[in-house]
PDB file of N, CA and C in Angstrom:
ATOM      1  N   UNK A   1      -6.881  29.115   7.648  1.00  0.00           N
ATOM      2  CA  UNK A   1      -6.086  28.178   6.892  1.00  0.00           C
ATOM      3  C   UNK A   1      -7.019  27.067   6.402  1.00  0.00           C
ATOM      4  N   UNK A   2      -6.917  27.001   5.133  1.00  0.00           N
ATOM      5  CA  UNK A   2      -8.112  25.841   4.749  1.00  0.00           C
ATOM      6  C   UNK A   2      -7.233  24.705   4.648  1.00  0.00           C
ATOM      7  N   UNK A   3      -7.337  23.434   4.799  1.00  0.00           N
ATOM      8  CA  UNK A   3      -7.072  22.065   4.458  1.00  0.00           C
ATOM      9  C   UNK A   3      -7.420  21.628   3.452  1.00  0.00           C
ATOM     10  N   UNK A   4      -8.588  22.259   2.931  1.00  0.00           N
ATOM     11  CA  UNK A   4      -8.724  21.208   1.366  1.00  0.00           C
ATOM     12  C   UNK A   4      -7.636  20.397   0.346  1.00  0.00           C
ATOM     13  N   UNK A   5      -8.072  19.499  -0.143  1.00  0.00           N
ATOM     14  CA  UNK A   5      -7.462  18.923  -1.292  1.00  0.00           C
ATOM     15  C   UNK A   5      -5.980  18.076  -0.166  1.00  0.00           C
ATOM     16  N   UNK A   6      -5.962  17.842   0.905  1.00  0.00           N
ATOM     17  CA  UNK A   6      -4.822  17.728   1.255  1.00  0.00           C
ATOM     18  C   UNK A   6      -5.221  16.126   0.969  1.00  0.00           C
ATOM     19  N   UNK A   7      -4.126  15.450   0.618  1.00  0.00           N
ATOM     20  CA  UNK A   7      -4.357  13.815   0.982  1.00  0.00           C
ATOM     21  C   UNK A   7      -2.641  13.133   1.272  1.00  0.00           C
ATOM     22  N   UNK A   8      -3.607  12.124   1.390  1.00  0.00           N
ATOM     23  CA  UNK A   8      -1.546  11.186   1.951  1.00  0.00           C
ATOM     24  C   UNK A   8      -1.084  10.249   0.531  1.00  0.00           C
ATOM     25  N   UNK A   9      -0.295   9.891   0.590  1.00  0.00           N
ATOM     26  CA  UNK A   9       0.437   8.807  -0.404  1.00  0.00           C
ATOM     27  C   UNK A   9       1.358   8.153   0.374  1.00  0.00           C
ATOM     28  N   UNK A  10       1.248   6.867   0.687  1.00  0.00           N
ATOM     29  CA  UNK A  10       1.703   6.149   0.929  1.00  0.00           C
ATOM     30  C   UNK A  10       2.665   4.688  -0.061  1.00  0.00           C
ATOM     31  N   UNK A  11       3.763   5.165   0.206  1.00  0.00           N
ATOM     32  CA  UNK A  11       4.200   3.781  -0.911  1.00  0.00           C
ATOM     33  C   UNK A  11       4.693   2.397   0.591  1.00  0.00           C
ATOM     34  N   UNK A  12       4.766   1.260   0.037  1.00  0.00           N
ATOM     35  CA  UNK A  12       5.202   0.404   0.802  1.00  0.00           C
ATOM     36  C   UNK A  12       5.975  -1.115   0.087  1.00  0.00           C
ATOM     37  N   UNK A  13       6.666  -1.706  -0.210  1.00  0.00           N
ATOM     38  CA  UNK A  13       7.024  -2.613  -1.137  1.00  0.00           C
ATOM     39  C   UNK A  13       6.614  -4.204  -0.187  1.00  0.00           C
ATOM     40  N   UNK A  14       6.001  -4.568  -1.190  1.00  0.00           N
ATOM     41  CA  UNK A  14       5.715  -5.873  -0.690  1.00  0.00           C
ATOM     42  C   UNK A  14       6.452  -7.071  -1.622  1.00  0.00           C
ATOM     43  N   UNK A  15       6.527  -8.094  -1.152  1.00  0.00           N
ATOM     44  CA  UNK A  15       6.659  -9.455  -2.101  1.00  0.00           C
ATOM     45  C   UNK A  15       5.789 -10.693  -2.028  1.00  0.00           C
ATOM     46  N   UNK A  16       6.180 -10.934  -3.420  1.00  0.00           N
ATOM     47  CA  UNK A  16       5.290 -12.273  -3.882  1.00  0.00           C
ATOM     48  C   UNK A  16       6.227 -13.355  -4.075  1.00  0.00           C
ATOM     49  N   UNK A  17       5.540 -14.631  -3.432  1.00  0.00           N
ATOM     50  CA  UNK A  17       6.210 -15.885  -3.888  1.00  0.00           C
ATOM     51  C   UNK A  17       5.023 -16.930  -3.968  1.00  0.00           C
ATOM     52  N   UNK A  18       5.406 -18.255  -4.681  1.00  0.00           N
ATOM     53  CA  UNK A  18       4.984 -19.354  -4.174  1.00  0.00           C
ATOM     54  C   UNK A  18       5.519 -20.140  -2.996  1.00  0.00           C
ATOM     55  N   UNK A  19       4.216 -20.605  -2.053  1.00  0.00           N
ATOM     56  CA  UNK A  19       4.966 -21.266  -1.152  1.00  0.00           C
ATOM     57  C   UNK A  19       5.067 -22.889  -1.789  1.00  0.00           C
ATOM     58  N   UNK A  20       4.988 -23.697  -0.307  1.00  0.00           N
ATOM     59  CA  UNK A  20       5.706 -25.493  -1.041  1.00  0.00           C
ATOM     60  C   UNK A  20       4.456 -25.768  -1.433  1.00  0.00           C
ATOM     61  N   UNK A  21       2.836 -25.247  -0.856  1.00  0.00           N
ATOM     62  CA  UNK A  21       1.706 -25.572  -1.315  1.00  0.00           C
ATOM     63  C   UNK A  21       1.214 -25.455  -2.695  1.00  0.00           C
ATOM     64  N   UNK A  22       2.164 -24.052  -3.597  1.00  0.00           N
ATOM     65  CA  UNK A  22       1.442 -23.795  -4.594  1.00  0.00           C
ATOM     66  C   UNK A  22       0.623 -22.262  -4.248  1.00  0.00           C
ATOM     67  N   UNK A  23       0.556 -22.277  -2.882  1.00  0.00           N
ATOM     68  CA  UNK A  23      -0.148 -20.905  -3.087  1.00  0.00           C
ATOM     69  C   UNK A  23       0.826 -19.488  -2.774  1.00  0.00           C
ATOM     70  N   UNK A  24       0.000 -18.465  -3.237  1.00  0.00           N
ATOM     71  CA  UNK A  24       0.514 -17.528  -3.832  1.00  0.00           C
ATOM     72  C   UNK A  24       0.358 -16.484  -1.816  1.00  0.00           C
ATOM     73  N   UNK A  25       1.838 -16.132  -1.977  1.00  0.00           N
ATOM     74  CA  UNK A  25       2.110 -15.277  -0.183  1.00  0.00           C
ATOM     75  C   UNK A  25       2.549 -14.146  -0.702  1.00  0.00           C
ATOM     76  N   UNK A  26       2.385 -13.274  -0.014  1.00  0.00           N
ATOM     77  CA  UNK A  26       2.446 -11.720   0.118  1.00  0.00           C
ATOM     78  C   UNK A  26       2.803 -11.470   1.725  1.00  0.00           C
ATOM     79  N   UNK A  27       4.106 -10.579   1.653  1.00  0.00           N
ATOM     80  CA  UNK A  27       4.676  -9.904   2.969  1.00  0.00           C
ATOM     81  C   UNK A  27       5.741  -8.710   2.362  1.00  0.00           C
ATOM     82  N   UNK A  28       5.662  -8.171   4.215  1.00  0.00           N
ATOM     83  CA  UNK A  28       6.747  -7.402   3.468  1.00  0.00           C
ATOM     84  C   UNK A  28       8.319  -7.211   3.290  1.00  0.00           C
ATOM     85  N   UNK A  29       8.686  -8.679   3.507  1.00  0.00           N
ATOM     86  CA  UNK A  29      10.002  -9.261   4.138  1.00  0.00           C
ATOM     87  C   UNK A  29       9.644 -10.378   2.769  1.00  0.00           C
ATOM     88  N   UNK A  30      10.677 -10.802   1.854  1.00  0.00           N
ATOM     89  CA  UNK A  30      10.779 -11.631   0.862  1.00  0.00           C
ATOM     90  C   UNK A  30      11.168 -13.114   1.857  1.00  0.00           C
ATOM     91  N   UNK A  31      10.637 -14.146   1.639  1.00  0.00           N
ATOM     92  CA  UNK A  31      11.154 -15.390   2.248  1.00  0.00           C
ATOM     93  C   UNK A  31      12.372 -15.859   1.862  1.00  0.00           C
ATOM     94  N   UNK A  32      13.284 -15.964   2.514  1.00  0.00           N
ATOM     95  CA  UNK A  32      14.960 -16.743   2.109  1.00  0.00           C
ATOM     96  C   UNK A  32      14.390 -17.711   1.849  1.00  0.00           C
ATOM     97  N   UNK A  33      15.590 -18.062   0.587  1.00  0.00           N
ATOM     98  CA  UNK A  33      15.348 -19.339   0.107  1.00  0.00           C
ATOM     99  C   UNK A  33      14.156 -19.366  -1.439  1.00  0.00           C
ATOM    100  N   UNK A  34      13.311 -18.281  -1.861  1.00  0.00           N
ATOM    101  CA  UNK A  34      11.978 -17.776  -2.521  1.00  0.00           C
ATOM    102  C   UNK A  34      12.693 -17.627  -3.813  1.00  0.00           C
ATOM    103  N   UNK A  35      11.907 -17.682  -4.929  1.00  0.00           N
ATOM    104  CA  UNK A  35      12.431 -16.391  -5.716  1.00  0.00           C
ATOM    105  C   UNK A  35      11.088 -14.864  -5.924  1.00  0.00           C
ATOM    106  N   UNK A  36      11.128 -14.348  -4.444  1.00  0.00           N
ATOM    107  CA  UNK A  36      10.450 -13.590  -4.355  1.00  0.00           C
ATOM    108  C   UNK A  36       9.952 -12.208  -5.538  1.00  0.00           C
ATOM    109  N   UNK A  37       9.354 -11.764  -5.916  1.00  0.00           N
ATOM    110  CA  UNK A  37       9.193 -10.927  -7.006  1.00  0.00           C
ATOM    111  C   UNK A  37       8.698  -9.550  -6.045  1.00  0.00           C
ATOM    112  N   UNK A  38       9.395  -8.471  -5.854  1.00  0.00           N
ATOM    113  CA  UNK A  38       8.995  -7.264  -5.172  1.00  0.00           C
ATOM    114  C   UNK A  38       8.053  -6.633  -6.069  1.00  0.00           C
ATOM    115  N   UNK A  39       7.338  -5.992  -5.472  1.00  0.00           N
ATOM    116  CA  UNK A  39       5.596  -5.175  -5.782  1.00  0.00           C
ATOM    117  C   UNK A  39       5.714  -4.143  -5.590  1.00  0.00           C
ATOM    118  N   UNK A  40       5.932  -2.988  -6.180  1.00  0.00           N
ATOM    119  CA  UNK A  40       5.479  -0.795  -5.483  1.00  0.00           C
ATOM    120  C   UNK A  40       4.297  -0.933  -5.571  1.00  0.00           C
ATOM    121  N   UNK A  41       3.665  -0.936  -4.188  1.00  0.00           N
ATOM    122  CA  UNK A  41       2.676  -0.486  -4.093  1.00  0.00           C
ATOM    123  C   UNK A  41       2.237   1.028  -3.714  1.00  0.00           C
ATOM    124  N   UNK A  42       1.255   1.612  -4.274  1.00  0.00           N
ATOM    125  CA  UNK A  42       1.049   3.080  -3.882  1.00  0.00           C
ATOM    126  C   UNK A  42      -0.088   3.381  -3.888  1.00  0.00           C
ATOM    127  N   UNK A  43      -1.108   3.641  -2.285  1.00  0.00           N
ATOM    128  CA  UNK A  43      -2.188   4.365  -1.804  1.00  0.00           C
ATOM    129  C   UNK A  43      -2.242   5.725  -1.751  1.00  0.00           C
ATOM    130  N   UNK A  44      -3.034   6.127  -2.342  1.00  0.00           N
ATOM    131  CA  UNK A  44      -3.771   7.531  -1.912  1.00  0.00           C
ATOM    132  C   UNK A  44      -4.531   7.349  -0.707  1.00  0.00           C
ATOM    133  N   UNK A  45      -4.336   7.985   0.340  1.00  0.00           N
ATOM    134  CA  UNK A  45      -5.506   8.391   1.226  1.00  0.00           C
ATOM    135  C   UNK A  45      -6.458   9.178   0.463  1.00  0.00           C
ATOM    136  N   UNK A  46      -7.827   9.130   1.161  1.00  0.00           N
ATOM    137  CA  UNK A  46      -8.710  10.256   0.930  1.00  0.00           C
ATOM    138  C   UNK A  46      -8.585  11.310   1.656  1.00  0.00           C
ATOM    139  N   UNK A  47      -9.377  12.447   1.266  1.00  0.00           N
ATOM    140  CA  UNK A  47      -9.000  13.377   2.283  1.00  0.00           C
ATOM    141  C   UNK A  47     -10.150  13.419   3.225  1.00  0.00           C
ATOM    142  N   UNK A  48      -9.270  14.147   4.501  1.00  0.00           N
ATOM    143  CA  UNK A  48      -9.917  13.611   5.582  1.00  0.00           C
ATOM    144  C   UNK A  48     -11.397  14.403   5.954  1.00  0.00           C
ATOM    145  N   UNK A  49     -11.818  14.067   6.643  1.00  0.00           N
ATOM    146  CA  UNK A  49     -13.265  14.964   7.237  1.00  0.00           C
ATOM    147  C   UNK A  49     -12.829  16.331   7.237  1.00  0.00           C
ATOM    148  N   UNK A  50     -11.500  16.587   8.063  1.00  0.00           N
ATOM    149  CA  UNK A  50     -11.318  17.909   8.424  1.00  0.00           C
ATOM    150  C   UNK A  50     -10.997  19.217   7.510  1.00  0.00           C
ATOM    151  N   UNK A  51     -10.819  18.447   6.684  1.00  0.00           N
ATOM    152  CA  UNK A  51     -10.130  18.942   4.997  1.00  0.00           C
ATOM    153  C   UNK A  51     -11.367  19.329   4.240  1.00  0.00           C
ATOM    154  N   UNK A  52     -12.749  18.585   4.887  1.00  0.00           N
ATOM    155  CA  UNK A  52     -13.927  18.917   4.147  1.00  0.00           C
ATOM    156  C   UNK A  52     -14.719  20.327   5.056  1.00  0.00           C
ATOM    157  N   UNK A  53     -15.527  21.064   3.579  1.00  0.00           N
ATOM    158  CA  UNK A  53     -16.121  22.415   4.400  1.00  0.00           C
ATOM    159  C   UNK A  53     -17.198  21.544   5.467  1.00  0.00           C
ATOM    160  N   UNK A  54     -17.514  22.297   6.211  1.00  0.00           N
ATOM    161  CA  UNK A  54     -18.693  21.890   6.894  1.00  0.00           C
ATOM    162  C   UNK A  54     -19.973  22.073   6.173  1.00  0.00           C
ATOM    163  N   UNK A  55     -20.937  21.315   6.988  1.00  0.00           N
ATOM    164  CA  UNK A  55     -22.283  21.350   6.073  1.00  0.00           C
ATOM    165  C   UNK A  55     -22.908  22.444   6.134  1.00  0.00           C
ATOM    166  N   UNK A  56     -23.440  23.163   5.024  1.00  0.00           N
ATOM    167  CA  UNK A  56     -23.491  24.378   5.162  1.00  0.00           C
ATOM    168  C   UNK A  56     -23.014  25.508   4.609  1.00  0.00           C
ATOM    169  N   UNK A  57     -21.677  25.430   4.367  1.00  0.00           N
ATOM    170  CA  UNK A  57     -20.405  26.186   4.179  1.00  0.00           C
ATOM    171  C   UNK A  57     -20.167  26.066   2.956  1.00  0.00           C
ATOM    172  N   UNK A  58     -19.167  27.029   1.823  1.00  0.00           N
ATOM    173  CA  UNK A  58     -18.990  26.625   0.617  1.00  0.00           C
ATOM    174  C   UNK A  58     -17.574  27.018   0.931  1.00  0.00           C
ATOM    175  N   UNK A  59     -17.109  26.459   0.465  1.00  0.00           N
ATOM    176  CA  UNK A  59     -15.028  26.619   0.143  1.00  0.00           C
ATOM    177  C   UNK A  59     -14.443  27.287  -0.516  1.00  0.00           C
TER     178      UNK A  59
END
């Protein structure tokens, strides 16, 4: 069974606000009270070691 090409995707939603400072916060819970702006974020993993041939080896 080969593994190649396998990878992950991960989505996760984050938010943005200003706080009372002016600066700019990121979580993943919007602050009550904010006018928070939600973010899709979406990672690719790489694929992993195990997914790769060994050295040596061709696929």
């Amino acid at each position: 069974m080969s593994g190649r090409g396998v990878t992950g995707v991960a989505h996760a939603e984050v938010y943005q606000w200003k706080d009372a400072s002016g600066r700019t916060v990121y979580s993943d819970r919007p602050q009550p009270g904010t006018h928070a702006q939600r973010m899709n974020i979406r990672h690719t993993a790489p694929a992993t070691a195990a997914s790769a041939p060994a050295p040596g080896q061709t696929g």
